[in-house]
Short mmCIF file of C-alpha atoms and ligand atoms in Angstrom, two decimals:
data_model
loop_
_atom_site.label_atom_id
_atom_site.label_comp_id
_atom_site.label_asym_id
_atom_site.label_seq_id
_atom_site.Cartn_x
_atom_site.Cartn_y
_atom_site.Cartn_z
CA UNK A 271 26.81 -48.33 -23.23
CA UNK A 272 29.88 -49.99 -24.55
CA UNK A 273 29.86 -53.45 -26.31
CA UNK A 274 32.23 -55.83 -24.70
CA UNK A 275 35.05 -56.87 -26.82
CA UNK A 276 37.27 -59.97 -26.42
CA UNK A 277 40.49 -60.61 -28.17
CA UNK A 278 42.78 -63.23 -28.55
CA UNK A 279 46.54 -62.42 -28.76
CA UNK A 280 48.29 -65.69 -30.15
CA UNK A 281 51.78 -63.93 -29.80
CA UNK A 282 54.46 -66.26 -31.46
CA UNK A 283 52.60 -69.51 -30.92
CA UNK A 284 50.82 -72.38 -33.06
CA UNK A 285 51.63 -73.41 -36.46
CA UNK A 286 49.44 -73.14 -39.53
CA UNK A 287 47.35 -76.06 -38.81
CA UNK A 288 46.59 -75.06 -35.42
CA UNK A 289 46.04 -71.53 -36.32
CA UNK A 290 43.17 -72.45 -38.54
CA UNK A 291 41.71 -75.04 -36.39
CA UNK A 292 41.75 -72.78 -33.50
CA UNK A 293 39.92 -69.77 -35.97
CA UNK A 294 37.63 -72.42 -37.00
CA UNK A 295 36.74 -73.67 -33.51
CA UNK A 296 36.08 -69.76 -32.46
CA UNK A 297 33.95 -69.18 -35.33
CA UNK A 298 31.83 -72.45 -34.94
CA UNK A 299 31.25 -71.42 -31.16
CA UNK A 300 30.64 -67.50 -31.66
CA UNK A 301 28.53 -68.02 -34.35
CA UNK A 302 26.34 -65.04 -34.87
CA UNK A 303 26.62 -64.09 -31.10
CA UNK A 304 26.14 -60.25 -31.42
CA UNK A 305 26.11 -59.45 -27.81
CA UNK A 306 30.33 -59.39 -27.86
CA UNK A 307 33.02 -58.36 -30.01
CA UNK A 308 35.42 -61.53 -30.73
CA UNK A 309 38.97 -61.06 -32.39
CA UNK A 310 41.71 -62.99 -32.83
CA UNK A 311 45.34 -61.68 -33.41
CA UNK A 312 47.68 -64.32 -35.33
CA UNK A 313 51.20 -63.94 -35.99
CA UNK A 314 51.65 -62.17 -39.53
CA UNK A 315 52.27 -65.48 -41.52
CA UNK A 316 48.97 -66.72 -40.63
CA UNK A 317 47.08 -63.65 -41.32
CA UNK A 318 45.70 -64.36 -44.63
CA UNK A 319 44.53 -67.90 -43.65
CA UNK A 320 42.97 -67.09 -40.46
CA UNK A 321 41.19 -64.13 -41.99
CA UNK A 322 40.00 -66.32 -44.84
CA UNK A 323 38.89 -68.93 -42.36
CA UNK A 324 36.74 -65.99 -40.43
CA UNK A 325 35.52 -64.73 -43.75
CA UNK A 326 31.66 -63.84 -43.44
CA UNK A 327 31.57 -64.74 -39.79
CA UNK A 328 31.72 -61.64 -36.95
CA UNK A 329 34.90 -62.82 -35.51
CA UNK A 330 37.63 -60.15 -36.32
CA UNK A 331 40.98 -60.56 -37.25
CA UNK A 332 43.88 -58.45 -36.21
CA UNK A 333 47.71 -58.15 -36.40
CA UNK A 334 49.80 -57.92 -33.60
CA UNK A 335 52.14 -55.22 -35.03
CA UNK A 336 52.74 -53.18 -37.86
CA UNK A 337 55.50 -51.05 -39.72
CA UNK A 338 55.67 -47.40 -38.61
CA UNK A 339 56.17 -46.34 -42.36
CA UNK A 340 53.69 -46.87 -45.33
CA UNK A 341 55.81 -48.64 -47.81
CA UNK A 342 59.26 -49.03 -49.40
CA UNK A 343 62.72 -50.47 -48.28
CA UNK A 344 62.15 -51.63 -44.77
CA UNK A 345 63.36 -55.15 -44.98
CA UNK A 346 61.63 -57.57 -42.70
CA UNK A 347 58.74 -54.96 -42.02
CA UNK A 348 55.01 -55.61 -42.62
CA UNK A 349 52.82 -52.05 -43.43
CA UNK A 350 49.53 -51.56 -42.71
CA UNK A 351 48.07 -51.67 -46.30
CA UNK A 352 49.36 -55.09 -46.32
CA UNK A 353 47.67 -56.24 -43.15
CA UNK A 354 44.19 -54.67 -44.67
CA UNK A 355 45.07 -56.32 -47.87
CA UNK A 356 45.02 -59.87 -46.37
CA UNK A 357 41.91 -59.51 -44.38
CA UNK A 358 43.07 -57.85 -41.03
CA UNK A 359 40.85 -55.16 -39.57
CA UNK A 360 42.88 -53.94 -36.99
CA UNK A 361 46.43 -54.14 -35.33
CA UNK A 362 47.67 -54.10 -31.91
CA UNK A 363 50.49 -51.31 -31.30
CA UNK A 364 52.59 -50.67 -28.12
CA UNK A 365 52.33 -54.31 -26.61
CA UNK A 366 54.30 -54.28 -23.62
CA UNK A 367 56.58 -57.14 -25.31
CA UNK A 368 57.16 -54.45 -28.32
CA UNK A 369 57.90 -51.73 -25.88
CA UNK A 370 59.95 -53.98 -23.20
CA UNK A 371 61.68 -56.77 -25.65
CA UNK A 372 62.13 -54.33 -28.69
CA UNK A 373 62.47 -51.15 -27.33
CA UNK A 374 59.47 -49.14 -28.82
CA UNK A 375 59.20 -45.85 -28.08
CA UNK A 376 55.91 -43.54 -27.50
CA UNK A 377 57.07 -41.89 -30.85
CA UNK A 378 57.44 -45.17 -32.57
CA UNK A 379 53.79 -46.03 -31.33
CA UNK A 380 52.44 -42.86 -32.54
CA UNK A 381 53.64 -43.49 -36.07
CA UNK A 382 52.21 -47.00 -36.12
CA UNK A 383 48.65 -45.49 -34.81
CA UNK A 384 48.69 -43.01 -37.63
CA UNK A 385 49.82 -45.56 -40.57
CA UNK A 386 46.76 -47.83 -39.12
CA UNK A 387 44.43 -45.02 -39.34
CA UNK A 388 45.63 -43.82 -42.86
CA UNK A 389 45.00 -47.24 -43.87
CA UNK A 390 41.48 -47.76 -42.79
CA UNK A 391 42.53 -49.94 -39.96
CA UNK A 392 41.46 -50.00 -36.13
CA UNK A 393 43.70 -49.42 -33.42
CA UNK A 394 44.23 -51.35 -30.33
CA UNK A 395 46.66 -48.97 -28.31
CA UNK A 396 48.19 -51.13 -25.28
CA UNK A 397 49.57 -49.25 -22.26
CA UNK A 398 50.66 -50.66 -18.95
CA UNK A 399 53.47 -50.08 -16.17
CA UNK A 400 55.95 -52.33 -15.02
CA UNK A 401 55.91 -53.46 -11.46
CA UNK A 402 58.61 -51.23 -10.33
CA UNK A 403 56.79 -48.31 -11.90
CA UNK A 404 53.55 -49.45 -9.69
CA UNK A 405 55.80 -49.77 -6.59
CA UNK A 406 57.18 -46.30 -7.13
CA UNK A 407 53.48 -45.06 -7.61
CA UNK A 408 54.24 -43.94 -11.23
CA UNK A 409 51.27 -46.08 -12.67
CA UNK A 410 49.16 -42.98 -13.55
CA UNK A 411 52.02 -41.17 -14.78
CA UNK A 412 52.86 -43.82 -16.95
CA UNK A 413 49.85 -44.63 -18.81
CA UNK A 414 48.87 -41.01 -18.94
CA UNK A 415 52.13 -40.55 -20.91
CA UNK A 416 51.77 -43.64 -23.17
CA UNK A 417 48.20 -42.69 -23.96
CA UNK A 418 48.89 -39.08 -24.61
CA UNK A 419 51.86 -39.61 -26.76
CA UNK A 420 50.37 -42.78 -28.39
CA UNK A 421 47.26 -40.72 -29.55
CA UNK A 422 49.43 -37.58 -30.56
CA UNK A 423 47.76 -35.96 -33.80
CA UNK A 424 44.81 -38.16 -33.73
CA UNK A 425 41.86 -36.42 -34.72
CA UNK A 426 38.51 -36.92 -33.00
CA UNK A 427 36.87 -38.21 -35.99
CA UNK A 428 39.29 -41.36 -35.78
CA UNK A 429 38.26 -41.99 -32.19
CA UNK A 430 35.59 -44.88 -33.06
CA UNK A 431 38.41 -46.68 -34.67
CA UNK A 432 40.45 -46.58 -31.30
CA UNK A 433 40.55 -49.11 -28.50
CA UNK A 434 42.89 -48.90 -25.68
CA UNK A 435 43.97 -52.00 -23.72
CA UNK A 436 45.22 -51.60 -20.33
CA UNK A 437 47.93 -54.39 -20.06
CA UNK A 438 50.12 -53.95 -16.55
CA UNK A 439 53.43 -55.38 -17.60
CA UNK A 440 53.74 -57.33 -14.29
CA UNK A 441 50.63 -59.13 -14.82
CA UNK A 442 51.34 -60.56 -18.54
CA UNK A 443 52.22 -64.00 -18.82
CA UNK A 444 52.72 -64.32 -14.98
CA UNK A 445 49.54 -65.66 -13.58
CA UNK A 446 49.26 -62.75 -11.38
CA UNK A 447 46.22 -60.49 -12.79
CA UNK A 448 45.38 -57.15 -11.64
CA UNK A 449 42.32 -57.50 -9.31
CA UNK A 450 39.26 -56.04 -10.85
CA UNK A 451 39.59 -52.99 -8.70
CA UNK A 452 43.28 -52.22 -9.39
CA UNK A 453 41.86 -52.67 -13.34
CA UNK A 454 38.86 -50.33 -12.73
CA UNK A 455 41.03 -47.62 -10.86
CA UNK A 456 43.50 -47.44 -14.13
CA UNK A 457 40.75 -47.57 -16.62
CA UNK A 458 38.81 -44.72 -14.61
CA UNK A 459 41.86 -42.99 -14.48
CA UNK A 460 42.53 -43.27 -18.18
CA UNK A 461 39.05 -42.33 -19.18
CA UNK A 462 39.66 -38.99 -17.37
CA UNK A 463 43.13 -38.58 -19.40
CA UNK A 464 41.32 -39.21 -22.52
CA UNK A 465 38.37 -36.70 -21.71
CA UNK A 466 40.90 -34.28 -21.05
CA UNK A 467 42.48 -35.10 -24.49
CA UNK A 468 39.02 -34.96 -26.36
CA UNK A 469 36.16 -34.44 -24.68
CA UNK A 470 33.36 -36.13 -22.13
CA UNK A 471 31.28 -37.82 -24.90
CA UNK A 472 34.32 -39.51 -26.42
CA UNK A 473 35.91 -40.56 -23.24
CA UNK A 474 32.24 -42.33 -22.35
CA UNK A 475 32.34 -44.04 -25.67
CA UNK A 476 36.01 -45.21 -25.74
CA UNK A 477 36.41 -48.97 -24.89
CA UNK A 478 39.21 -50.20 -22.56
CA UNK A 479 40.08 -53.61 -22.66
CA UNK A 480 41.98 -55.36 -19.72
CA UNK A 481 44.82 -57.66 -20.50
CA UNK A 482 47.31 -59.76 -18.21
CA UNK A 483 46.72 -63.37 -17.11
CA UNK A 484 42.79 -63.27 -17.79
CA UNK A 485 41.57 -67.00 -17.41
CA UNK A 486 38.27 -68.43 -17.06
CA UNK A 487 38.62 -68.23 -13.43
CA UNK A 488 38.76 -64.56 -13.10
CA UNK A 489 37.24 -63.47 -16.53
CA UNK A 490 33.39 -62.71 -15.06
CA UNK A 491 34.80 -60.59 -12.01
CA UNK A 492 37.46 -58.66 -14.17
CA UNK A 493 35.07 -58.01 -17.40
CA UNK A 494 32.15 -56.85 -15.07
CA UNK A 495 34.22 -54.47 -13.22
CA UNK A 496 33.36 -50.86 -13.72
CA UNK A 497 34.77 -49.05 -16.79
CA UNK A 498 36.33 -52.71 -18.03
CA UNK A 499 34.74 -53.02 -21.45
CA UNK A 500 36.77 -56.38 -22.51
CA UNK A 501 39.72 -58.60 -22.30
CA UNK A 502 43.01 -59.13 -24.60
CA UNK A 503 43.79 -62.46 -23.80
CA UNK A 504 47.02 -64.07 -24.55
CA UNK A 505 47.72 -67.94 -22.93
CA UNK A 506 44.38 -68.43 -22.50
CA UNK A 507 43.47 -67.80 -26.00
CA UNK A 508 45.60 -70.37 -27.32
CA UNK A 509 42.90 -72.95 -26.39
CA UNK A 510 39.31 -73.18 -27.18
CA UNK A 511 38.86 -74.72 -23.64
CA UNK A 512 40.14 -71.82 -21.95
CA UNK A 513 39.29 -69.00 -24.54
CA UNK A 514 35.55 -69.66 -25.04
CA UNK A 515 34.57 -69.47 -21.31
CA UNK A 516 36.08 -66.05 -21.33
CA UNK A 517 34.02 -65.11 -24.35
CA UNK A 518 31.06 -66.70 -22.63
CA UNK A 519 31.58 -65.00 -19.44
CA UNK A 520 28.43 -64.06 -17.58
CA UNK A 521 27.37 -60.51 -17.50
CA UNK A 522 26.27 -58.52 -14.30
CA UNK A 523 25.24 -55.27 -16.32
CA UNK A 524 23.05 -54.67 -19.22
CA UNK A 525 24.91 -53.83 -22.49
CA UNK A 526 24.04 -52.92 -25.97
CA UNK A 527 22.40 -55.20 -28.17
CA UNK A 528 23.10 -54.15 -31.60
P1 PGA B 643 48.26 -63.13 -20.89
O1 PGA B 643 49.06 -62.41 -22.22
O2 PGA B 643 46.88 -63.14 -21.02
O3 PGA B 643 49.16 -64.67 -21.67
O4 PGA B 643 48.97 -62.63 -19.88
C1 PGA B 643 48.32 -60.87 -22.47
C2 PGA B 643 48.69 -59.98 -23.56
O5 PGA B 643 49.91 -60.02 -23.25
O6 PGA B 643 47.80 -59.51 -24.22
#
């Protein structure tokens, strides 16, 4: 049974004071809760401070992006070793805003995955189709390609450090979430692709988060849908009033209590 995981992607929002206050609020409320993995994903410049604010708590801190190179003359970039150095334990890669606003290819995403693993960081690999792709019935082709190319060269022993986030582009920041059935369908499909890339056991262990307009109103239905193992939350993660109810969404099925 896979443990539920809820992460808040703050994107390019908040200021230093707001970031610290939000991290402290999440920490205070999550306390030592162990039945859900909780993480926050601040902008690079607030990572160190947020990681300090979360030190000693079970709430993890991740980065929104990472450079595809290990170090050197890459002005403006931030490498995996630096993220680790300031207290991040994972990074998002292939977020739709990186793919669609900044033109990141599957090959670039794969390089980022490799750099994170080399530095001992965990990976949240984001995949998802556009509305046009969904209408053209290409959802499966697109997410299979993103998953397969994103994980190219990743050895089976690194798999415990990989989480996948299914984030349909049309659902991100639009208030139009995928239905629990739509999410389940794609998650099940991704699990099948993953099983073909690795094996059945790895595929059963893989955590797949859903992202795209998750809110307190729809969190329980989405989080309890078959094959949905958590949520990657954008807008609703910026306020305690909307993030905490998602973390605390009631469960319809038994899950691990480590
Ligand atoms: P949203 O963003 O919850 O604001 O739709 C989700 C994401 O992009 O991770």
